[in-house]
C-alpha cells in the first residue's frame, strides 16, 4: 500500500500532445511496426555521433571511438528486446525533456491531424509525415525502460513508462556512459504476431533492411550449428557474437550495389519523410573539390517548409564523421527543399562553425552541388516531363523566387527551369518552348496575371491577343510577374503584360483610325476624367485590344495592377499606385452611346463613366470603393431603358 502510494505520487504526466501520440502508438494499426527498430537504432547512432564529435575537441573525455557500438539482446522468456549503446547518454533533465514530449512533430500540425473519431485513418499519416522516433516503440511494447548515463553527469537515471498514463524517473546504477532501452514486447493477439520481434533472425533481417549503413557495429548473439568436434554428422549449437550491419555508409557504396528500396529507407530514416522522394541524386566528385553526396528532392513540401522553423541545409560529414547537421551554406535558397548529405575529405574534422563559413573548399563544394542539382532538374525536364511538372508544381515557387532574389544575379542560371501555364497548350510550358513557336511578326512574350487560369482566360485584355493567334502565359502566383520583370527578356524577346498600355496589335491603317477616334473624343474624355479624378486614373481612351468586352484597365509603365496588389499587401507603409488607364472598346456599341450622351446628356454620361470604371475594376479583381453608389447607378440606368 505504502509503496503504491509513493509510486503514484512520483508518476509524471506526459504533455498533452505527447499523450495523444502515445495513445495512437499503443493502439496503432500501422502495418509497418518494424520501423520502431530503425528509429531506436538511428537514435543510438546519433548519440554516438554526438559523443564522437565531442571527443574531437574535448580530450579529457578519453573516448576510444573504435569502441563505440550498439548491442541488441533478446530474452525470449521474459519477452524483452534490449537495445544498448555507449553514446552520449542523457541526463535526468534530458530524459524528461526528450522522452516526455514529442521532439519532431511540430505541435500544431499534429493537433490538426489527430482526430479521435478517425483515429485509424489518421494513424498512417502521423507516422508517415513525422516519423515518431522513440514513441514508435510503443507500437510493439507495453512497457519501456530507458536507463541512461550522460557524459555530463555522474549519475545514471531510469525512465520507465507503461504508456499513456505517465512515466517515472529514478536513479539508476549504470556506470558507463550510454543508454539501454528495454522493451517489454506485447503479447500476441489474433491479428498481430508480436513474438516475431523476439526472434533473432527476424530482428537481424530488420536491421539489415533499414539500418545496414549505420557506421557503428550493431552486435547480436547469433546461434549457429556446427559440426561437433571429431564427428562427421553430429551437430552442436554455438552462440557467437556477430556484427549484423555492413557499416558501409550508403553513400560510399557503388551505385550499382544499392537498391531503390535502400535509397528510400535511408531517406525515410534520415529525413523523416516516409513518402518516396521524387528524385535521388547520388554523386561522387573528384577534382577541384572531392566529395560524395547523396541528395533527395522530396515529393511534397516538407510540412514546416513555410514556417520559420524550417532550416535548409545538408548534413556535412568529414571523412565519414558527421560534423554538422544542417549546413545551410551548402544549398542556395532556391534549392532549400533539397535534403541530403555531403561527405568530404577536404574539410577537417574539428573545424569550427565560424571558420567553416569562410572555408574555400566548402564554397567549391556548394557551387558544385548547386550545378549538379540544376543539371539533374534540366535532365528531368527533358527526359521525364511528367515528374518535372510535378516537381515544378511543388517547388516551382522557389525557383521563381530564385530568379528575382538578389537583384536577379541567378536569373540566367534558373530561367530554363521556369514553367508557366500556356493559353494555347493548356498546360505548363517552358520559356524556350514559347519562344520557339512564336508567330511571325510576334515581337513579345505575352503574359496575363490573375488569380486562376480560368479567371485569366476570361480577361478582356486577353481576347484580342488570343484572336491574333498569339500564345499567352497565364501567371497565377504573385511572384510570377516579379520573376518575369527581373528577366525582362528571354532570347531577346521582351516580356509584355497584356494589360500594359503599349500592347499594340493594329496595323498602320487601324492605328490611324484609332488615333483619329481618340482625337475626336478628346473633350469627352476630359469630362469623363473629371468624374474619376479621385480615382487614380491617369488616362481614358478608346482601344482596339478588346473584342466582345466594353472596357478594361491597363497600366502605364512597369508597375502593373497585379504588382500593385502584391506590393500593397506587404506589411510596410510604402504603398504604390500603378498608373491606370481606362480603355473603352471603340468598336463596342457603348462607345457610340457615350458619344451621344456627351452631346445630349452630360449628367447621364457621368453615371456611365462611373459604372464603366467600376466594371473595369471588377474584371481586374480590384475592389470598388463605393459599391452602394454603383449598384444604385446601375439600377437607375437599367430602369431608364
Ligand atoms: P528524434 O530522434 O526524432 O529527435 P526521438 O523521440 O526519437 O526523436 O528522440 C528524442 C530525443 O531523445 C533525441 O533527439 C535525443 O536527443 C534523445 N535520445 C533518444 N534516444 C537516445 C539515445 N539512445 N541516446 C541519447 N539520446 C537519445
PDB file of N, CA, C and O in Angstrom, residues 378-412:
ATOM      1  N   UNK A 378      17.344  19.816 -65.083  1.00  0.00           N
ATOM      2  CA  UNK A 378      17.246  20.030 -66.536  1.00  0.00           C
ATOM      3  C   UNK A 378      17.051  18.712 -67.270  1.00  0.00           C
ATOM      4  O   UNK A 378      16.266  18.612 -68.211  1.00  0.00           O
ATOM      5  N   UNK A 379      17.785  17.697 -66.822  1.00  0.00           N
ATOM      6  CA  UNK A 379      17.637  16.384 -67.438  1.00  0.00           C
ATOM      7  C   UNK A 379      16.230  15.848 -67.212  1.00  0.00           C
ATOM      8  O   UNK A 379      15.607  15.286 -68.110  1.00  0.00           O
ATOM      9  N   UNK A 380      15.740  16.053 -66.007  1.00  0.00           N
ATOM     10  CA  UNK A 380      14.383  15.584 -65.697  1.00  0.00           C
ATOM     11  C   UNK A 380      13.376  16.272 -66.614  1.00  0.00           C
ATOM     12  O   UNK A 380      12.473  15.649 -67.159  1.00  0.00           O
ATOM     13  N   UNK A 381      13.563  17.553 -66.809  1.00  0.00           N
ATOM     14  CA  UNK A 381      12.658  18.318 -67.667  1.00  0.00           C
ATOM     15  C   UNK A 381      12.676  17.767 -69.089  1.00  0.00           C
ATOM     16  O   UNK A 381      11.645  17.664 -69.749  1.00  0.00           O
ATOM     17  N   UNK A 382      13.855  17.390 -69.540  1.00  0.00           N
ATOM     18  CA  UNK A 382      13.984  16.881 -70.897  1.00  0.00           C
ATOM     19  C   UNK A 382      13.456  15.467 -71.029  1.00  0.00           C
ATOM     20  O   UNK A 382      12.771  15.123 -71.983  1.00  0.00           O
ATOM     21  N   UNK A 383      13.791  14.639 -70.038  1.00  0.00           N
ATOM     22  CA  UNK A 383      13.545  13.213 -70.224  1.00  0.00           C
ATOM     23  C   UNK A 383      12.346  12.662 -69.466  1.00  0.00           C
ATOM     24  O   UNK A 383      11.871  11.568 -69.751  1.00  0.00           O
ATOM     25  N   UNK A 384      11.915  13.383 -68.475  1.00  0.00           N
ATOM     26  CA  UNK A 384      10.816  12.864 -67.674  1.00  0.00           C
ATOM     27  C   UNK A 384       9.896  14.030 -67.296  1.00  0.00           C
ATOM     28  O   UNK A 384       9.803  14.444 -66.157  1.00  0.00           O
ATOM     29  N   UNK A 385       9.243  14.523 -68.341  1.00  0.00           N
ATOM     30  CA  UNK A 385       8.434  15.723 -68.222  1.00  0.00           C
ATOM     31  C   UNK A 385       7.408  15.657 -67.092  1.00  0.00           C
ATOM     32  O   UNK A 385       7.214  16.605 -66.344  1.00  0.00           O
ATOM     33  N   UNK A 386       6.771  14.501 -66.985  1.00  0.00           N
ATOM     34  CA  UNK A 386       5.699  14.359 -66.001  1.00  0.00           C
ATOM     35  C   UNK A 386       6.235  14.592 -64.587  1.00  0.00           C
ATOM     36  O   UNK A 386       5.652  15.327 -63.793  1.00  0.00           O
ATOM     37  N   UNK A 387       7.370  13.966 -64.289  1.00  0.00           N
ATOM     38  CA  UNK A 387       7.969  14.129 -62.968  1.00  0.00           C
ATOM     39  C   UNK A 387       8.392  15.580 -62.769  1.00  0.00           C
ATOM     40  O   UNK A 387       8.221  16.153 -61.700  1.00  0.00           O
ATOM     41  N   UNK A 388       8.927  16.173 -63.838  1.00  0.00           N
ATOM     42  CA  UNK A 388       9.362  17.560 -63.691  1.00  0.00           C
ATOM     43  C   UNK A 388       8.175  18.480 -63.394  1.00  0.00           C
ATOM     44  O   UNK A 388       8.264  19.363 -62.555  1.00  0.00           O
ATOM     45  N   UNK A 389       7.087  18.238 -64.088  1.00  0.00           N
ATOM     46  CA  UNK A 389       5.914  19.086 -63.842  1.00  0.00           C
ATOM     47  C   UNK A 389       5.434  18.944 -62.405  1.00  0.00           C
ATOM     48  O   UNK A 389       5.062  19.917 -61.758  1.00  0.00           O
ATOM     49  N   UNK A 390       5.485  17.727 -61.918  1.00  0.00           N
ATOM     50  CA  UNK A 390       5.066  17.524 -60.537  1.00  0.00           C
ATOM     51  C   UNK A 390       6.062  18.217 -59.596  1.00  0.00           C
ATOM     52  O   UNK A 390       5.677  18.824 -58.597  1.00  0.00           O
ATOM     53  N   UNK A 391       7.334  18.150 -59.946  1.00  0.00           N
ATOM     54  CA  UNK A 391       8.339  18.896 -59.172  1.00  0.00           C
ATOM     55  C   UNK A 391       8.023  20.390 -59.196  1.00  0.00           C
ATOM     56  O   UNK A 391       7.997  21.065 -58.168  1.00  0.00           O
ATOM     57  N   UNK A 392       7.731  20.884 -60.394  1.00  0.00           N
ATOM     58  CA  UNK A 392       7.555  22.330 -60.525  1.00  0.00           C
ATOM     59  C   UNK A 392       6.300  22.821 -59.804  1.00  0.00           C
ATOM     60  O   UNK A 392       6.285  23.906 -59.234  1.00  0.00           O
ATOM     61  N   UNK A 393       5.281  21.979 -59.829  1.00  0.00           N
ATOM     62  CA  UNK A 393       4.070  22.375 -59.111  1.00  0.00           C
ATOM     63  C   UNK A 393       4.343  22.490 -57.610  1.00  0.00           C
ATOM     64  O   UNK A 393       3.754  23.309 -56.923  1.00  0.00           O
ATOM     65  N   UNK A 394       5.233  21.655 -57.120  1.00  0.00           N
ATOM     66  CA  UNK A 394       5.535  21.678 -55.686  1.00  0.00           C
ATOM     67  C   UNK A 394       6.562  22.757 -55.331  1.00  0.00           C
ATOM     68  O   UNK A 394       6.403  23.492 -54.370  1.00  0.00           O
ATOM     69  N   UNK A 395       7.632  22.828 -56.110  1.00  0.00           N
ATOM     70  CA  UNK A 395       8.747  23.685 -55.708  1.00  0.00           C
ATOM     71  C   UNK A 395       9.059  24.831 -56.680  1.00  0.00           C
ATOM     72  O   UNK A 395      10.022  25.562 -56.488  1.00  0.00           O
ATOM     73  N   UNK A 396       8.219  24.963 -57.714  1.00  0.00           N
ATOM     74  CA  UNK A 396       8.469  25.995 -58.716  1.00  0.00           C
ATOM     75  C   UNK A 396       8.559  27.390 -58.116  1.00  0.00           C
ATOM     76  O   UNK A 396       9.340  28.229 -58.564  1.00  0.00           O
ATOM     77  N   UNK A 397       7.772  27.617 -57.094  1.00  0.00           N
ATOM     78  CA  UNK A 397       7.763  28.906 -56.413  1.00  0.00           C
ATOM     79  C   UNK A 397       9.184  29.277 -55.972  1.00  0.00           C
ATOM     80  O   UNK A 397       9.597  30.428 -56.084  1.00  0.00           O
ATOM     81  N   UNK A 398       9.946  28.291 -55.475  1.00  0.00           N
ATOM     82  CA  UNK A 398      11.318  28.558 -55.019  1.00  0.00           C
ATOM     83  C   UNK A 398      12.184  29.025 -56.180  1.00  0.00           C
ATOM     84  O   UNK A 398      13.006  29.915 -56.050  1.00  0.00           O
ATOM     85  N   UNK A 399      11.987  28.375 -57.320  1.00  0.00           N
ATOM     86  CA  UNK A 399      12.790  28.718 -58.490  1.00  0.00           C
ATOM     87  C   UNK A 399      12.463  30.149 -58.923  1.00  0.00           C
ATOM     88  O   UNK A 399      13.348  30.940 -59.239  1.00  0.00           O
ATOM     89  N   UNK A 400      11.174  30.478 -58.890  1.00  0.00           N
ATOM     90  CA  UNK A 400      10.781  31.833 -59.296  1.00  0.00           C
ATOM     91  C   UNK A 400      11.346  32.867 -58.322  1.00  0.00           C
ATOM     92  O   UNK A 400      11.823  33.923 -58.740  1.00  0.00           O
ATOM     93  N   UNK A 401      11.300  32.552 -57.042  1.00  0.00           N
ATOM     94  CA  UNK A 401      11.925  33.453 -56.066  1.00  0.00           C
ATOM     95  C   UNK A 401      13.401  33.616 -56.380  1.00  0.00           C
ATOM     96  O   UNK A 401      13.960  34.705 -56.309  1.00  0.00           O
ATOM     97  N   UNK A 402      14.011  32.479 -56.732  1.00  0.00           N
ATOM     98  CA  UNK A 402      15.445  32.496 -57.040  1.00  0.00           C
ATOM     99  C   UNK A 402      15.761  33.439 -58.182  1.00  0.00           C
ATOM    100  O   UNK A 402      16.799  34.104 -58.183  1.00  0.00           O
ATOM    101  N   UNK A 403      14.864  33.507 -59.162  1.00  0.00           N
ATOM    102  CA  UNK A 403      15.106  34.361 -60.322  1.00  0.00           C
ATOM    103  C   UNK A 403      15.164  35.827 -59.910  1.00  0.00           C
ATOM    104  O   UNK A 403      16.030  36.579 -60.348  1.00  0.00           O
ATOM    105  N   UNK A 404      14.241  36.227 -59.025  1.00  0.00           N
ATOM    106  CA  UNK A 404      14.230  37.651 -58.760  1.00  0.00           C
ATOM    107  C   UNK A 404      14.944  38.065 -57.472  1.00  0.00           C
ATOM    108  O   UNK A 404      15.196  39.242 -57.247  1.00  0.00           O
ATOM    109  N   UNK A 405      15.342  37.052 -56.668  1.00  0.00           N
ATOM    110  CA  UNK A 405      16.080  37.380 -55.437  1.00  0.00           C
ATOM    111  C   UNK A 405      17.454  37.950 -55.785  1.00  0.00           C
ATOM    112  O   UNK A 405      17.939  37.775 -56.911  1.00  0.00           O
ATOM    113  N   UNK A 406      18.053  38.611 -54.854  1.00  0.00           N
ATOM    114  CA  UNK A 406      19.401  39.182 -55.014  1.00  0.00           C
ATOM    115  C   UNK A 406      19.537  39.977 -56.312  1.00  0.00           C
ATOM    116  O   UNK A 406      20.523  39.835 -57.028  1.00  0.00           O
ATOM    117  N   UNK A 407      18.545  40.762 -56.629  1.00  0.00           N
ATOM    118  CA  UNK A 407      18.545  41.612 -57.830  1.00  0.00           C
ATOM    119  C   UNK A 407      18.803  40.822 -59.107  1.00  0.00           C
ATOM    120  O   UNK A 407      19.389  41.312 -60.064  1.00  0.00           O
ATOM    121  N   UNK A 408      18.391  39.563 -59.075  1.00  0.00           N
ATOM    122  CA  UNK A 408      18.443  38.787 -60.311  1.00  0.00           C
ATOM    123  C   UNK A 408      19.797  38.204 -60.688  1.00  0.00           C
ATOM    124  O   UNK A 408      19.971  37.794 -61.827  1.00  0.00           O
ATOM    125  N   UNK A 409      20.730  38.097 -59.751  1.00  0.00           N
ATOM    126  CA  UNK A 409      22.049  37.563 -60.148  1.00  0.00           C
ATOM    127  C   UNK A 409      21.984  36.108 -60.611  1.00  0.00           C
ATOM    128  O   UNK A 409      22.851  35.662 -61.359  1.00  0.00           O
ATOM    129  N   UNK A 410      20.978  35.377 -60.173  1.00  0.00           N
ATOM    130  CA  UNK A 410      20.917  33.962 -60.581  1.00  0.00           C
ATOM    131  C   UNK A 410      19.964  33.734 -61.740  1.00  0.00           C
ATOM    132  O   UNK A 410      19.682  32.612 -62.104  1.00  0.00           O
ATOM    133  N   UNK A 411      19.439  34.819 -62.298  1.00  0.00           N
ATOM    134  CA  UNK A 411      18.334  34.628 -63.244  1.00  0.00           C
ATOM    135  C   UNK A 411      18.720  33.787 -64.453  1.00  0.00           C
ATOM    136  O   UNK A 411      17.937  32.972 -64.909  1.00  0.00           O
ATOM    137  N   UNK A 412      19.931  33.964 -64.934  1.00  0.00           N
ATOM    138  CA  UNK A 412      20.308  33.199 -66.119  1.00  0.00           C
ATOM    139  C   UNK A 412      20.477  31.712 -65.830  1.00  0.00           C
ATOM    140  O   UNK A 412      20.237  30.870 -66.687  1.00  0.00           O
TER     141      UNK A 412
END
